[in-house]
Amino acid sequence: MIETRGISFDVPGKTILNDLNFSLKKGSFNGIIGKNGAGKSTLIQILAGLKEPTKGEVLYQDLPLMKISDLAQKRAVLSQEIPVSFGLSVFDILLMGRFPHRPLSSNDFEFVDQIIEELHLQDLLETPYPHLSGGERQRVQFGRTLCQLMPFDDLSGKTLILDEPLSAFDLSIQQMVLKFIKRLQTEKNLTVVLILHDLNWISNCCDHVLLLEKGELQLEGRPEMVFTVENLKKYFGIETRIILNDKEKPNIIYL
């Protein structure tokens, strides 16, 4: 589905990413972890086609990512920093997710209505976007990325890329969002790539984890392979105990 071939990214005087090689399978749920400054957000931007690597290339379904003209119809991205859209309503922000599919039709407005219902946004529709709280804005922007990928019965071969999508959410909203993403991945074969600092969320949601340190890929594999007491001590400097849950996924207990 997505393959990196020796990708590196340099800025003057510093290497952010160094010679990364890995593959992400179609329909997989992939988590990228590592300490601050590891290169996670840069990697996400390269996988999304928002930045071009200094060296190497990214292939998307065997095609060079940077040469795909309709990429915005195949993948949607939710970044950490989203410019405030003054003067736009919540409905307008959601409808922006359909712009890559122009000309718009009645179906596009139906897709927006569906996302409003799925994410419980009905009470926000009359609120000017700049007046929303940080968590409300993030929920609306998450809805916009979902609108971009619709219809949901045709997600195989599409990718949702998320950089810290839960940072402004209450715990209940975090759970709702992750359950929703997981349902699209398991039932509709959506490929998901995300960064989260909460390692237990990563462990329970993902089937493939990549651990970066100083721009290099140190570990990758299933959560039970990556989340060991030894690895967490080595790469995060934390003391932990690991307990497998009823799904045989590691739960991390911080000591």
GROMACS .gro file of C-alpha atoms in nm:
model
  255
    1MET     CA    1   0.000   0.000   0.000
    2ILE     CA    2   0.260   0.255   0.120
    3GLU     CA    3   0.631   0.186   0.083
    4THR     CA    4   0.927   0.403   0.175
    5ARG     CA    5   1.256   0.352  -0.004
    6GLY     CA    6   1.550   0.507   0.173
    7ILE     CA    7   1.379   0.833   0.259
    8SER     CA    8   1.579   1.103   0.433
    9PHE     CA    9   1.495   1.463   0.515
   10ASP     CA   10   1.755   1.728   0.583
   11VAL     CA   11   1.744   2.091   0.685
   12PRO     CA   12   2.053   2.315   0.696
   13GLY     CA   13   2.287   2.167   0.954
   14LYS     CA   14   2.061   1.884   1.063
   15THR     CA   15   1.923   1.549   0.947
   16ILE     CA   16   1.560   1.506   1.055
   17LEU     CA   17   1.504   1.161   0.900
   18ASN     CA   18   1.774   0.919   0.791
   19ASP     CA   19   1.730   0.634   0.541
   20LEU     CA   20   1.389   0.498   0.639
   21ASN     CA   21   1.267   0.178   0.474
   22PHE     CA   22   0.934   0.020   0.565
   23SER     CA   23   0.600  -0.089   0.420
   24LEU     CA   24   0.244  -0.031   0.543
   25LYS     CA   25  -0.013  -0.287   0.434
   26LYS     CA   26  -0.351  -0.198   0.288
   27GLY     CA   27  -0.615  -0.191   0.561
   28SER     CA   28  -0.360  -0.177   0.845
   29PHE     CA   29  -0.365   0.047   1.153
   30ASN     CA   30  -0.019   0.197   1.201
   31GLY     CA   31   0.112   0.396   1.496
   32ILE     CA   32   0.426   0.611   1.491
   33ILE     CA   33   0.588   0.669   1.829
   34GLY     CA   34   0.904   0.824   1.971
   35LYS     CA   35   1.018   1.105   2.195
   36ASN     CA   36   0.981   1.470   2.095
   37GLY     CA   37   1.220   1.556   1.813
   38ALA     CA   38   1.232   1.200   1.680
   39GLY     CA   39   1.101   1.309   1.339
   40LYS     CA   40   0.745   1.176   1.368
   41SER     CA   41   0.559   1.478   1.229
   42THR     CA   42   0.808   1.518   0.944
   43LEU     CA   43   0.756   1.153   0.852
   44ILE     CA   44   0.379   1.198   0.860
   45GLN     CA   45   0.404   1.499   0.627
   46ILE     CA   46   0.620   1.303   0.385
   47LEU     CA   47   0.382   1.006   0.387
   48ALA     CA   48   0.099   1.249   0.315
   49GLY     CA   49   0.283   1.410   0.025
   50LEU     CA   50   0.299   1.748   0.202
   51LYS     CA   51   0.679   1.741   0.203
   52GLU     CA   52   0.919   1.582  -0.042
   53PRO     CA   53   1.207   1.378   0.103
   54THR     CA   54   1.559   1.504   0.045
   55LYS     CA   55   1.654   1.152  -0.062
   56GLY     CA   56   1.456   0.840  -0.149
   57GLU     CA   57   1.091   0.811  -0.242
   58VAL     CA   58   0.750   0.707  -0.115
   59LEU     CA   59   0.533   0.473  -0.321
   60TYR     CA   60   0.156   0.470  -0.286
   61GLN     CA   61   0.005   0.158  -0.441
   62ASP     CA   62   0.330   0.111  -0.639
   63LEU     CA   63   0.318   0.467  -0.780
   64PRO     CA   64   0.554   0.751  -0.680
   65LEU     CA   65   0.356   0.952  -0.426
   66MET     CA   66   0.465   1.294  -0.552
   67LYS     CA   67   0.342   1.214  -0.904
   68ILE     CA   68  -0.016   1.114  -0.812
   69SER     CA   69  -0.241   1.392  -0.944
   70ASP     CA   70  -0.554   1.290  -0.754
   71LEU     CA   71  -0.379   1.222  -0.421
   72ALA     CA   72  -0.632   1.434  -0.228
   73GLN     CA   73  -0.902   1.185  -0.329
   74LYS     CA   74  -0.699   0.892  -0.196
   75ARG     CA   75  -0.577   1.019   0.138
   76ALA     CA   76  -0.688   1.272   0.399
   77VAL     CA   77  -0.464   1.442   0.655
   78LEU     CA   78  -0.533   1.594   0.996
   79SER     CA   79  -0.229   1.795   1.110
   80GLN     CA   80  -0.148   1.931   1.455
   81GLU     CA   81  -0.166   2.294   1.343
   82ILE     CA   82  -0.474   2.402   1.148
   83PRO     CA   83  -0.523   2.766   1.049
   84VAL     CA   84  -0.831   2.932   1.194
   85SER     CA   85  -1.087   2.979   0.918
   86PHE     CA   86  -1.252   3.312   1.002
   87GLY     CA   87  -1.598   3.373   0.865
   88LEU     CA   88  -1.673   3.010   0.786
   89SER     CA   89  -1.947   2.807   0.946
   90VAL     CA   90  -1.897   2.455   1.078
   91PHE     CA   91  -2.089   2.324   0.778
   92ASP     CA   92  -1.854   2.516   0.546
   93ILE     CA   93  -1.548   2.362   0.712
   94LEU     CA   94  -1.692   2.013   0.672
   95LEU     CA   95  -1.785   2.078   0.310
   96MET     CA   96  -1.423   2.178   0.239
   97GLY     CA   97  -1.344   1.809   0.273
   98ARG     CA   98  -1.537   1.748  -0.050
   99PHE     CA   99  -1.351   2.009  -0.258
  100PRO     CA  100  -1.104   1.752  -0.404
  101HIS     CA  101  -1.409   1.575  -0.552
  102ARG     CA  102  -1.551   1.879  -0.736
  103PRO     CA  103  -1.784   1.952  -0.904
  104LEU     CA  104  -2.001   1.904  -0.599
  105SER     CA  105  -2.333   1.725  -0.618
  106SER     CA  106  -2.620   1.654  -0.381
  107ASN     CA  107  -2.427   1.345  -0.265
  108ASP     CA  108  -2.154   1.566  -0.120
  109PHE     CA  109  -2.402   1.749   0.100
  110GLU     CA  110  -2.545   1.415   0.212
  111PHE     CA  111  -2.194   1.303   0.310
  112VAL     CA  112  -2.154   1.614   0.524
  113ASP     CA  113  -2.489   1.547   0.693
  114GLN     CA  114  -2.375   1.193   0.767
  115ILE     CA  115  -2.056   1.314   0.937
  116ILE     CA  116  -2.253   1.569   1.139
  117GLU     CA  117  -2.462   1.283   1.275
  118GLU     CA  118  -2.170   1.043   1.326
  119LEU     CA  119  -1.965   1.296   1.527
  120HIS     CA  120  -2.261   1.458   1.706
  121LEU     CA  121  -2.194   1.803   1.561
  122GLN     CA  122  -2.557   1.915   1.536
  123ASP     CA  123  -2.530   2.156   1.830
  124LEU     CA  124  -2.228   2.332   1.678
  125LEU     CA  125  -2.368   2.417   1.337
  126GLU     CA  126  -2.488   2.763   1.438
  127THR     CA  127  -2.166   2.854   1.619
  128PRO     CA  128  -1.911   3.060   1.422
  129TYR     CA  129  -1.596   2.854   1.381
  130PRO     CA  130  -1.367   3.104   1.561
  131HIS     CA  131  -1.594   3.084   1.866
  132LEU     CA  132  -1.549   2.708   1.906
  133SER     CA  133  -1.332   2.565   2.181
  134GLY     CA  134  -1.007   2.390   2.091
  135GLY     CA  135  -1.167   2.049   2.129
  136GLU     CA  136  -1.469   2.148   1.921
  137ARG     CA  137  -1.247   2.281   1.644
  138GLN     CA  138  -1.047   1.961   1.642
  139ARG     CA  139  -1.365   1.755   1.618
  140VAL     CA  140  -1.486   1.965   1.325
  141GLN     CA  141  -1.151   1.934   1.148
  142PHE     CA  142  -1.155   1.559   1.207
  143GLY     CA  143  -1.499   1.557   1.044
  144ARG     CA  144  -1.355   1.747   0.748
  145THR     CA  145  -1.090   1.478   0.693
  146LEU     CA  146  -1.357   1.208   0.705
  147CYS     CA  147  -1.570   1.395   0.452
  148GLN     CA  148  -1.272   1.391   0.218
  149LEU     CA  149  -1.261   1.009   0.223
  150MET     CA  150  -1.631   0.940   0.178
  151PRO     CA  151  -1.825   0.739   0.076
  152PHE     CA  152  -1.743   0.492   0.353
  153ASP     CA  153  -1.839   0.190   0.141
  154ASP     CA  154  -1.538   0.263  -0.083
  155LEU     CA  155  -1.239   0.302   0.155
  156SER     CA  156  -1.015   0.017   0.040
  157GLY     CA  157  -0.704   0.179  -0.104
  158LYS     CA  158  -0.761   0.506   0.086
  159THR     CA  159  -0.554   0.633   0.379
  160LEU     CA  160  -0.633   0.845   0.685
  161ILE     CA  161  -0.325   1.022   0.824
  162LEU     CA  162  -0.348   1.180   1.169
  163ASP     CA  163  -0.092   1.379   1.369
  164GLU     CA  164  -0.196   1.387   1.736
  165PRO     CA  165  -0.571   1.386   1.661
  166LEU     CA  166  -0.677   1.358   2.027
  167SER     CA  167  -0.473   1.634   2.189
  168ALA     CA  168  -0.766   1.870   2.262
  169PHE     CA  169  -1.037   1.611   2.325
  170ASP     CA  170  -1.203   1.508   2.649
  171LEU     CA  171  -1.156   1.139   2.732
  172SER     CA  172  -1.505   1.046   2.614
  173ILE     CA  173  -1.446   1.214   2.275
  174GLN     CA  174  -1.104   1.046   2.247
  175GLN     CA  175  -1.269   0.709   2.291
  176MET     CA  176  -1.547   0.787   2.043
  177VAL     CA  177  -1.301   0.906   1.777
  178LEU     CA  178  -1.066   0.609   1.810
  179LYS     CA  179  -1.352   0.360   1.807
  180PHE     CA  180  -1.489   0.524   1.495
  181ILE     CA  181  -1.151   0.513   1.319
  182LYS     CA  182  -1.100   0.152   1.425
  183ARG     CA  183  -1.441   0.058   1.287
  184LEU     CA  184  -1.361   0.212   0.948
  185GLN     CA  185  -1.029   0.028   0.943
  186THR     CA  186  -1.164  -0.315   1.035
  187GLU     CA  187  -1.496  -0.303   0.848
  188LYS     CA  188  -1.407  -0.089   0.544
  189ASN     CA  189  -1.036  -0.177   0.497
  190LEU     CA  190  -0.923   0.183   0.552
  191THR     CA  191  -0.548   0.226   0.601
  192VAL     CA  192  -0.468   0.441   0.905
  193VAL     CA  193  -0.142   0.610   1.004
  194LEU     CA  194  -0.130   0.816   1.322
  195ILE     CA  195   0.092   0.972   1.584
  196LEU     CA  196  -0.016   0.952   1.947
  197HIS     CA  197   0.177   1.013   2.267
  198ASP     CA  198  -0.056   0.783   2.463
  199LEU     CA  199   0.121   0.449   2.422
  200ASN     CA  200  -0.173   0.248   2.559
  201TRP     CA  201  -0.403   0.391   2.290
  202ILE     CA  202  -0.141   0.293   2.030
  203SER     CA  203  -0.108  -0.055   2.176
  204ASN     CA  204  -0.481  -0.122   2.181
  205CYS     CA  205  -0.570   0.027   1.840
  206CYS     CA  206  -0.272  -0.048   1.617
  207ASP     CA  207  -0.159  -0.370   1.456
  208HIS     CA  208   0.173  -0.221   1.344
  209VAL     CA  209   0.397   0.019   1.537
  210LEU     CA  210   0.703   0.214   1.419
  211LEU     CA  211   0.941   0.360   1.677
  212LEU     CA  212   1.163   0.650   1.573
  213GLU     CA  213   1.463   0.787   1.758
  214LYS     CA  214   1.667   1.080   1.626
  215GLY     CA  215   1.525   1.035   1.279
  216GLU     CA  216   1.602   0.665   1.249
  217LEU     CA  217   1.366   0.369   1.257
  218GLN     CA  218   1.470   0.166   1.560
  219LEU     CA  219   1.183  -0.080   1.594
  220GLU     CA  220   0.875  -0.189   1.402
  221GLY     CA  221   0.625  -0.468   1.443
  222ARG     CA  222   0.319  -0.568   1.637
  223PRO     CA  223   0.253  -0.389   1.968
  224GLU     CA  224   0.359  -0.690   2.175
  225MET     CA  225   0.697  -0.686   1.999
  226VAL     CA  226   0.758  -0.313   2.045
  227PHE     CA  227   0.607  -0.252   2.389
  228THR     CA  228   0.833  -0.444   2.620
  229VAL     CA  229   0.972  -0.331   2.955
  230GLU     CA  230   1.321  -0.325   2.805
  231ASN     CA  231   1.225  -0.121   2.498
  232LEU     CA  232   1.026   0.135   2.695
  233LYS     CA  233   1.320   0.183   2.932
  234LYS     CA  234   1.571   0.212   2.645
  235TYR     CA  235   1.380   0.447   2.415
  236PHE     CA  236   1.159   0.646   2.655
  237GLY     CA  237   1.352   0.623   2.981
  238ILE     CA  238   1.047   0.504   3.176
  239GLU     CA  239   0.995   0.224   3.429
  240THR     CA  240   0.694   0.009   3.343
  241ARG     CA  241   0.519  -0.319   3.390
  242ILE     CA  242   0.335  -0.488   3.100
  243ILE     CA  243   0.006  -0.674   3.138
  244LEU     CA  244  -0.166  -0.841   2.843
  245ASN     CA  245  -0.537  -0.759   2.815
  246ASP     CA  246  -0.812  -0.992   2.695
  247LYS     CA  247  -0.715  -0.917   2.333
  248GLU     CA  248  -0.353  -1.012   2.402
  249LYS     CA  249  -0.250  -0.649   2.359
  250PRO     CA  250   0.004  -0.504   2.605
  251ASN     CA  251  -0.128  -0.261   2.863
  252ILE     CA  252   0.148  -0.040   3.000
  253ILE     CA  253   0.155   0.023   3.376
  254TYR     CA  254   0.379   0.317   3.466
  255LEU     CA  255   0.576   0.264   3.788
   0.00000   0.00000   0.00000
